[in-house]
mmCIF file of C-alpha atoms in Angstrom:
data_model
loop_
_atom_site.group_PDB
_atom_site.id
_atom_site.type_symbol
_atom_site.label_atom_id
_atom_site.label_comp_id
_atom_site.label_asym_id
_atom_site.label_seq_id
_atom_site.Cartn_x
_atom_site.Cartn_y
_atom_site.Cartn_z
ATOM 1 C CA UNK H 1 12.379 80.486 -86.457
ATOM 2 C CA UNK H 2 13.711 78.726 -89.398
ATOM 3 C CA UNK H 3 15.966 75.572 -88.435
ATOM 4 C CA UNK H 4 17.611 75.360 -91.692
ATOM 5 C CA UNK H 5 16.688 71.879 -92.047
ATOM 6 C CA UNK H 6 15.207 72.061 -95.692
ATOM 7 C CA UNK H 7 15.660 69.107 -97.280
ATOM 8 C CA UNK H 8 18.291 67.469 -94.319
ATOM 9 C CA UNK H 9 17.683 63.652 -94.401
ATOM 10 C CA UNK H 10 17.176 63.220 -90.776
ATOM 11 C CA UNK H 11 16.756 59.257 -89.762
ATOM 12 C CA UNK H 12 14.774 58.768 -86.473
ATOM 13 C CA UNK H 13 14.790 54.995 -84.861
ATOM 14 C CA UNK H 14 11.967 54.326 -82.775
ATOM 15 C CA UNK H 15 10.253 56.914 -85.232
ATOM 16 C CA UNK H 16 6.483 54.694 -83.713
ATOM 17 C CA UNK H 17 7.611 55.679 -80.419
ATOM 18 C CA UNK H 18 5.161 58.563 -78.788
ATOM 19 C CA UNK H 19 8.663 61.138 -79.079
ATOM 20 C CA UNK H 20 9.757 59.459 -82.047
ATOM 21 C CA UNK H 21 6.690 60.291 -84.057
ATOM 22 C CA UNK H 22 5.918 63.283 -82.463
ATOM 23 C CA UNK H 23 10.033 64.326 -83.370
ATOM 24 C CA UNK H 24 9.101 63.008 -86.984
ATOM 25 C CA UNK H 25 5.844 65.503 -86.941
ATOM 26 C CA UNK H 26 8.667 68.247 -86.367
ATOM 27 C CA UNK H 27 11.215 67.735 -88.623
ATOM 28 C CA UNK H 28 8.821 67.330 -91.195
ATOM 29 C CA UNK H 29 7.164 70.501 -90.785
ATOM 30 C CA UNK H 30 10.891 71.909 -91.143
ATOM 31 C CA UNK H 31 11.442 70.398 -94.983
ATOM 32 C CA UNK H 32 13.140 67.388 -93.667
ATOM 33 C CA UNK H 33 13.647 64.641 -95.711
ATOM 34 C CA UNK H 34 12.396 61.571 -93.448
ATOM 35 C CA UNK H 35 13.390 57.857 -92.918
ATOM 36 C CA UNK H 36 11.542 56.260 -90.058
ATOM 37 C CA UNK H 37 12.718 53.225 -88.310
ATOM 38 C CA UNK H 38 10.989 50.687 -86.460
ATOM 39 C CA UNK H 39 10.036 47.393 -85.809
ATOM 40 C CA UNK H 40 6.004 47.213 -86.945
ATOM 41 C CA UNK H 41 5.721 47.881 -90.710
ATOM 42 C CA UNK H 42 1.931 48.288 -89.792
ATOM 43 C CA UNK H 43 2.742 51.212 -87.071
ATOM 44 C CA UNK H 44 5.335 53.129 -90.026
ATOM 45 C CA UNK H 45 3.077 52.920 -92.630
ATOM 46 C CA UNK H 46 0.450 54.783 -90.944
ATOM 47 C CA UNK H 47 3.095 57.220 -89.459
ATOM 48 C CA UNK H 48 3.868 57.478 -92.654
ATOM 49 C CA UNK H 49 0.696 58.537 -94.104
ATOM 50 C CA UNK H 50 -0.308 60.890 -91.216
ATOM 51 C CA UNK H 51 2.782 62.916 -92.239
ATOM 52 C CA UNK H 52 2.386 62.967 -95.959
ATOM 53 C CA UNK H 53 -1.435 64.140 -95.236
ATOM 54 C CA UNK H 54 0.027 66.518 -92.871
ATOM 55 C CA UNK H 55 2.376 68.032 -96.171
ATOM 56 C CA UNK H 56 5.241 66.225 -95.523
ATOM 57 C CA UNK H 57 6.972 66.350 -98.779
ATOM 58 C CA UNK H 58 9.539 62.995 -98.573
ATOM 59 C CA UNK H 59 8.911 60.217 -96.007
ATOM 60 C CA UNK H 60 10.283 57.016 -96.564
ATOM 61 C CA UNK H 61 10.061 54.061 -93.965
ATOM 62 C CA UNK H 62 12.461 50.965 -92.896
ATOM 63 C CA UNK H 63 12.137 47.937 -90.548
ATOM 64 C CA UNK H 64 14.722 48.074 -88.182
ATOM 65 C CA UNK H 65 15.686 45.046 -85.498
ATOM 66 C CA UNK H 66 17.755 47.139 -82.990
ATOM 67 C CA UNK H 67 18.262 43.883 -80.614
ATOM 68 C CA UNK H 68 20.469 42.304 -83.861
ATOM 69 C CA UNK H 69 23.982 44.337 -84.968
ATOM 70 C CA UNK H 70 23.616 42.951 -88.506
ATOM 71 C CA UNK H 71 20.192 43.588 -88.737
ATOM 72 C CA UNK H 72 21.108 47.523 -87.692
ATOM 73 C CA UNK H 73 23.935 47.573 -90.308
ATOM 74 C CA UNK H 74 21.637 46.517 -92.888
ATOM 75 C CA UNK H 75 18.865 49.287 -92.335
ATOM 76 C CA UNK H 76 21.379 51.885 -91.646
ATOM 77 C CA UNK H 77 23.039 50.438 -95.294
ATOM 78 C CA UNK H 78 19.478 50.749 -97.300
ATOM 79 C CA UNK H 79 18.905 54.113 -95.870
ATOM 80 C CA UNK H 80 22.569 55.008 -97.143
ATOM 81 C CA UNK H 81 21.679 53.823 -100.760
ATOM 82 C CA UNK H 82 18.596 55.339 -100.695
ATOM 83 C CA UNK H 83 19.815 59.315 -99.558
ATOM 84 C CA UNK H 84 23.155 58.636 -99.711
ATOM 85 C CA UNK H 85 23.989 60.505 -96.414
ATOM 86 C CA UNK H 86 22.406 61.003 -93.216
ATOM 87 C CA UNK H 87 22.285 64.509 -91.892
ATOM 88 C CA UNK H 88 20.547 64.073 -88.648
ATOM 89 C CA UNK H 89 20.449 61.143 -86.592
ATOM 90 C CA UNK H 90 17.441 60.647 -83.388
ATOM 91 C CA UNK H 91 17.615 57.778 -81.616
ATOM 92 C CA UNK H 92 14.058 57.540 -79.624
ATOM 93 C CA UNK H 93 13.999 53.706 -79.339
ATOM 94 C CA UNK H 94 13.522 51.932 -75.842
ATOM 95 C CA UNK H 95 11.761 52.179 -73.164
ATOM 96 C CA UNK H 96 12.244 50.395 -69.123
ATOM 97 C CA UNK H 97 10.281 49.356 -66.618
ATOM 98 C CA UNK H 98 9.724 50.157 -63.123
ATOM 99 C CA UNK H 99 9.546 48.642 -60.111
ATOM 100 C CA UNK H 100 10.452 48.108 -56.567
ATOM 101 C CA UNK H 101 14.869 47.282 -56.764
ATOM 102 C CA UNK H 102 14.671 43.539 -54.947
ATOM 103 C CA UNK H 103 11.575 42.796 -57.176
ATOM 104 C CA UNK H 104 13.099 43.317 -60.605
ATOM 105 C CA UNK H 105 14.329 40.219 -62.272
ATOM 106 C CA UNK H 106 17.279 39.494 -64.479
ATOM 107 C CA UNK H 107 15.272 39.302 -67.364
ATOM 108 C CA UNK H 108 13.601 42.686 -66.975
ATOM 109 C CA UNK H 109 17.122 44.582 -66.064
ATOM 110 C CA UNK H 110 18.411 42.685 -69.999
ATOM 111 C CA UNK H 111 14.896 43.931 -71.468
ATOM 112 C CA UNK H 112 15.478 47.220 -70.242
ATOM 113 C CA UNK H 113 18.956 47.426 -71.237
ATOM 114 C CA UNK H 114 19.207 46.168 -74.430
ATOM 115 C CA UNK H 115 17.114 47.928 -76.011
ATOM 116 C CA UNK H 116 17.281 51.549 -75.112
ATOM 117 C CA UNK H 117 20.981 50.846 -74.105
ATOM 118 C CA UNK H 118 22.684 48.728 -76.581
ATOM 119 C CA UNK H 119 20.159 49.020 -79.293
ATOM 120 C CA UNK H 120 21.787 52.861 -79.544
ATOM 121 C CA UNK H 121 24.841 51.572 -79.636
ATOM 122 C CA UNK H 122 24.683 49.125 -82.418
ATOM 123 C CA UNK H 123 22.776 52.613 -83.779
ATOM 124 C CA UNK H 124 25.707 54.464 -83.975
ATOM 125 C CA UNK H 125 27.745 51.984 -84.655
ATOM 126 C CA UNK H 126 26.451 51.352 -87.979
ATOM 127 C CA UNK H 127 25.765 55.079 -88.632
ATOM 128 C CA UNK H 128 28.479 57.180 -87.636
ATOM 129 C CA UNK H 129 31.247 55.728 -89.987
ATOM 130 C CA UNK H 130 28.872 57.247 -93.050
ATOM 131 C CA UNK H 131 28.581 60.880 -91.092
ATOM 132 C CA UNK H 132 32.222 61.110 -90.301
ATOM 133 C CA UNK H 133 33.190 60.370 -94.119
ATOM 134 C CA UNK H 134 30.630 63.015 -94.765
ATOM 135 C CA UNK H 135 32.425 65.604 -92.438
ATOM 136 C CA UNK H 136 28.789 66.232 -90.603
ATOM 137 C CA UNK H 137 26.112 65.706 -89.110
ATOM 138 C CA UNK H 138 24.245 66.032 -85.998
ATOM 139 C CA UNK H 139 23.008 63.216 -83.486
ATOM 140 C CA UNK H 140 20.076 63.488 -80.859
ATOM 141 C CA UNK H 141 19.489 60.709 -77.929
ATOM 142 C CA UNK H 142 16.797 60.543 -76.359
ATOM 143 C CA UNK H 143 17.479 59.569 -72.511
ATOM 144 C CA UNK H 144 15.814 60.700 -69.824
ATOM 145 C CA UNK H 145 16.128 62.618 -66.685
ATOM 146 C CA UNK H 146 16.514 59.940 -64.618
ATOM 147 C CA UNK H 147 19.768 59.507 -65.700
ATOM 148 C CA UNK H 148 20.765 62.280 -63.762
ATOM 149 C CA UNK H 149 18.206 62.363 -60.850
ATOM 150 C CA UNK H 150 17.396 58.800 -60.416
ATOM 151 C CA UNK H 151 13.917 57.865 -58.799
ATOM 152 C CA UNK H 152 13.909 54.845 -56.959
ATOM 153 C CA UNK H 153 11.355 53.071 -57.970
ATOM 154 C CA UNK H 154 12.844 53.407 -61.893
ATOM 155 C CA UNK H 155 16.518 51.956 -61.648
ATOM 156 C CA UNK H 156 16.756 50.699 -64.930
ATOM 157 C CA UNK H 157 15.937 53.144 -66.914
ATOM 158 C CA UNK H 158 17.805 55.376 -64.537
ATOM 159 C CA UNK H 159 20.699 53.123 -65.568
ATOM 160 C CA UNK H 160 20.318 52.982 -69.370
ATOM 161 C CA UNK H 161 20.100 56.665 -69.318
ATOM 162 C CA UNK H 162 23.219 57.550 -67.582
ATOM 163 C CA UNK H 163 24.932 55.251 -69.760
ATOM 164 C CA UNK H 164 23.396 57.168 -72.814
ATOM 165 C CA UNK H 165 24.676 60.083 -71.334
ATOM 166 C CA UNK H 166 28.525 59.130 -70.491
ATOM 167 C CA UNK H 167 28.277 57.858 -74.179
ATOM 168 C CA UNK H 168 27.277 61.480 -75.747
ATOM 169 C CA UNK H 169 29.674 63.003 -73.551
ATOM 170 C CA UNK H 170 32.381 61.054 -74.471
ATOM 171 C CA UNK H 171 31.728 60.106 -77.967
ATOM 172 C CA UNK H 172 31.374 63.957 -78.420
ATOM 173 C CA UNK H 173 35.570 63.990 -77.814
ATOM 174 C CA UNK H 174 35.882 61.382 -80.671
ATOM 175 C CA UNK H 175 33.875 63.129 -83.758
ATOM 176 C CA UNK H 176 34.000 66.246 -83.278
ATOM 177 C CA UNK H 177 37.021 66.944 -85.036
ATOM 178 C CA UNK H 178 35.082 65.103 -87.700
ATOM 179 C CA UNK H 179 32.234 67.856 -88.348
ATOM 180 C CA UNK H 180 29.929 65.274 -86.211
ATOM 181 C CA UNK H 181 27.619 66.680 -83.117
ATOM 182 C CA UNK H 182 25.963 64.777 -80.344
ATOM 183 C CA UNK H 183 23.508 65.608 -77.700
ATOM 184 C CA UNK H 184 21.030 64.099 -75.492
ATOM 185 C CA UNK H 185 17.770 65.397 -74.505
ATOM 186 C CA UNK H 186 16.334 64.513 -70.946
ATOM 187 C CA UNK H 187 12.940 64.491 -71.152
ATOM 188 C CA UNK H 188 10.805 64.367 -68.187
ATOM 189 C CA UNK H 189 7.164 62.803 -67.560
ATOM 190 C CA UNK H 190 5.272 63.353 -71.025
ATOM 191 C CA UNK H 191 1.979 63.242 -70.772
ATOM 192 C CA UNK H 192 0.687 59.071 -72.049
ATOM 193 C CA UNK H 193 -0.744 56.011 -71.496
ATOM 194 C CA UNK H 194 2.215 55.252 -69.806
ATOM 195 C CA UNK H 195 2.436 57.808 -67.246
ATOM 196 C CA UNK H 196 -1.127 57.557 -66.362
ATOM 197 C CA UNK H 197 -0.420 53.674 -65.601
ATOM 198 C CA UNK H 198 2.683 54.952 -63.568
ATOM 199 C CA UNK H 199 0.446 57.222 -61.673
ATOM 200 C CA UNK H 200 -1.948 54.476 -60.817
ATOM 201 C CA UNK H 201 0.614 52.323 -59.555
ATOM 202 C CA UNK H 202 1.827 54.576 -57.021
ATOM 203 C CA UNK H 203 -1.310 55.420 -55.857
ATOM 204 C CA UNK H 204 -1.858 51.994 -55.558
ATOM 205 C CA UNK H 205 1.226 51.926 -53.668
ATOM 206 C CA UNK H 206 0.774 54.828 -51.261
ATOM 207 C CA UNK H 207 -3.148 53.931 -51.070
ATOM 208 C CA UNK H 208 -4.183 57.552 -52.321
ATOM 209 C CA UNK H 209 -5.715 58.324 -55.528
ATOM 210 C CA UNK H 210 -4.374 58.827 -59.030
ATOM 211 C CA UNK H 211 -5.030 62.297 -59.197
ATOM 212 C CA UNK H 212 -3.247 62.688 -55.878
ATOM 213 C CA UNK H 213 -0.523 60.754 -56.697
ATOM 214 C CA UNK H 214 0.118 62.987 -59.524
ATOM 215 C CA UNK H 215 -0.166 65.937 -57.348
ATOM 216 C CA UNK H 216 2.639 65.039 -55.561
ATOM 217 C CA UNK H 217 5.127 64.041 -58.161
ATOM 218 C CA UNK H 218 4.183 67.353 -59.827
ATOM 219 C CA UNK H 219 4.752 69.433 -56.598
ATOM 220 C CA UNK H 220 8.380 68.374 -57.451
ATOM 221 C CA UNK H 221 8.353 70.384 -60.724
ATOM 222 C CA UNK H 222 8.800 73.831 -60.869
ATOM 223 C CA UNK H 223 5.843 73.928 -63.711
ATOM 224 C CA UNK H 224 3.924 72.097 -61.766
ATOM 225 C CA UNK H 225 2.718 70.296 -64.948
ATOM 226 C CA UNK H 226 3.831 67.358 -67.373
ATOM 227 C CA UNK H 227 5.150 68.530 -70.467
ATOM 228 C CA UNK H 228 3.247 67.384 -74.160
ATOM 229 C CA UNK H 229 5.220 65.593 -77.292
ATOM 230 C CA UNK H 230 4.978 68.202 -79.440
ATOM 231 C CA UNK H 231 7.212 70.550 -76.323
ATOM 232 C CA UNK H 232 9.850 67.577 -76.524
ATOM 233 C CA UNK H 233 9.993 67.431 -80.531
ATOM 234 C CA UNK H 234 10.482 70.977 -80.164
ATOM 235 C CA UNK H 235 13.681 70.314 -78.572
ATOM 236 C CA UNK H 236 14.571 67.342 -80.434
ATOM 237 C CA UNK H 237 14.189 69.346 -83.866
ATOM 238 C CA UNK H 238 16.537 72.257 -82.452
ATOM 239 C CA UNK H 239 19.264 69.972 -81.172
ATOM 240 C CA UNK H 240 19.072 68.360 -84.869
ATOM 241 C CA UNK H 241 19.272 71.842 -86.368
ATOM 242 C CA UNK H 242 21.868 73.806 -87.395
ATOM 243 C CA UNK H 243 20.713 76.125 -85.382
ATOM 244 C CA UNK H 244 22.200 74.640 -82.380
ATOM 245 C CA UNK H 245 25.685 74.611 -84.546
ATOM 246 C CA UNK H 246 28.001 75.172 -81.907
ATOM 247 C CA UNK H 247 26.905 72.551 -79.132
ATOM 248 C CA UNK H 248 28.035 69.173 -78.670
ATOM 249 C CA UNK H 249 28.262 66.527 -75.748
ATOM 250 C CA UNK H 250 25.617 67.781 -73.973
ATOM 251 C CA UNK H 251 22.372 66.578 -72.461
ATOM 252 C CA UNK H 252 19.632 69.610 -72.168
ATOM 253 C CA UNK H 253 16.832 68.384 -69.724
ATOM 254 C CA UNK H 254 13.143 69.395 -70.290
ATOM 255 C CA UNK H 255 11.519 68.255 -67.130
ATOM 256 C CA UNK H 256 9.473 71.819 -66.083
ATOM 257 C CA UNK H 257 12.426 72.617 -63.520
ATOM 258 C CA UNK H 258 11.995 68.878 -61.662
ATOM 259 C CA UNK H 259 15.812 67.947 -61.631
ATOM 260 C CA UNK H 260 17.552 70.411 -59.096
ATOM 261 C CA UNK H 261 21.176 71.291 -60.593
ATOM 262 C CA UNK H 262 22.653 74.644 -60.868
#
């Protein structure tokens, strides 16, 4: 299917992100015109030339300090005098930790916040004024299913995501009579470094083994399996599409059936 995004400047932030750059990898296989944000110039640049190598036909790249608001408005304002407009806007940055809920510290509920949670913010902030002068545009946030089903033993992200998601909702209300769309996508587990380090844990913490730690989270998923990058930036491109014209304020989960809503 074509998504019609020939040529769309689509701006991700946390483009060095595992679903950042694989989202990047999609939208540039689309046309897209990209701008990747992020905070190591070493990480973009080599984003950067895996996607022109891959035939990516416009990729620019531009440090981006989501912890700082005037930091984000400058970014956003270098991308704007470089394209002019943004078309589609993924925000992929931020990730939290887990942990048992009496364990976690101050400092790692602000670490887990900020970024993921108010780093978006300041995000949109400093973008959406541009978009709604431009009477369109579409938005994607990456948050998480957790948000919705919380686990335990991952409260603040849990808590960053459902924030995310009462902001899409609700910001949804206040530009879309300007032409603007937002939507979130919950992604489940993704297959990484990171959820093989999440699987040891528990098994460290139930005294079983890896693999049967992951047998058991899995048994929770209708799939029975973790879904890949690439299946997320699937989803990611399609919600930044104008194929997916008429939908706003909405998260769509992709978590191989593990969250149990009707």
């Amino acid at each position: 299917m074509d998504l019609q995004l020939q040529d769309r400047v689509v701006v991700i932030a946390g483009a060095t992100g595992m679903l950042g750059a694989a989202a990047a990898h999609a939208f540039a296989a689309e046309g897209a015109r990209l701008v990747l944000l992020g905070r190591s110039e070493d990480k973009l640049q080599t984003l950067q030339a895996a996607l022109m190598t891959g035939g990516a036909t416009a990729v620019h790249s531009q440090l981006i300090d989501l912890a700082s608001a005037s930091a984000t408005d400058a970014a956003i304002a270098a991308v704007l005098g470089l394209h002019q407009r943004i078309d589609v806007l993924v925000a992929a940055a931020g990730a939290a930790q887990g942990g048992v809920f009496w364990e976690i510290d101050d400092a790692e509920w602000q670490r887990s916040l900020d970024l993921k949670l108010h780093g978006t913010v300041r995000l949109l902030r400093a973008a959406l004024p541009s978009m709604i002068a431009a009477r369109g545009g579409r938005i994607v946030i990456v948050a998480g299913n957790a948000g919705r089903q919380p686990e335990p033993r991952m409260l603040p992200g849990a808590a960053a995501n459902a924030a995310l998601l009462a902001i899409v909702r609700g910001l949804a209300e206040e530009i879309g009579p300007h032409g603007v769309a937002i939507n979130a996508i919950n992604p489940g587990p993704v297959r990484s470094a990171r959820w093989d380090n999440m699987m040891q844990a528990a098994a460290r913490r139930d005294g079983i083994t890896p693999a049967e730690a992951q047998i058991a989270f899995l048994a929770k998923a209708a799939l029975r399996r973790i879904a890949t990058p690439e299946e997320i930036a699937a989803h990611i491109a399609f919600l930044g599409s104008p194929r997916a014209a008429h939908l706003t304020g909405s998260a769509v989960t992709v978590d191989g059936g593990s969250t149990k809503t009707i």
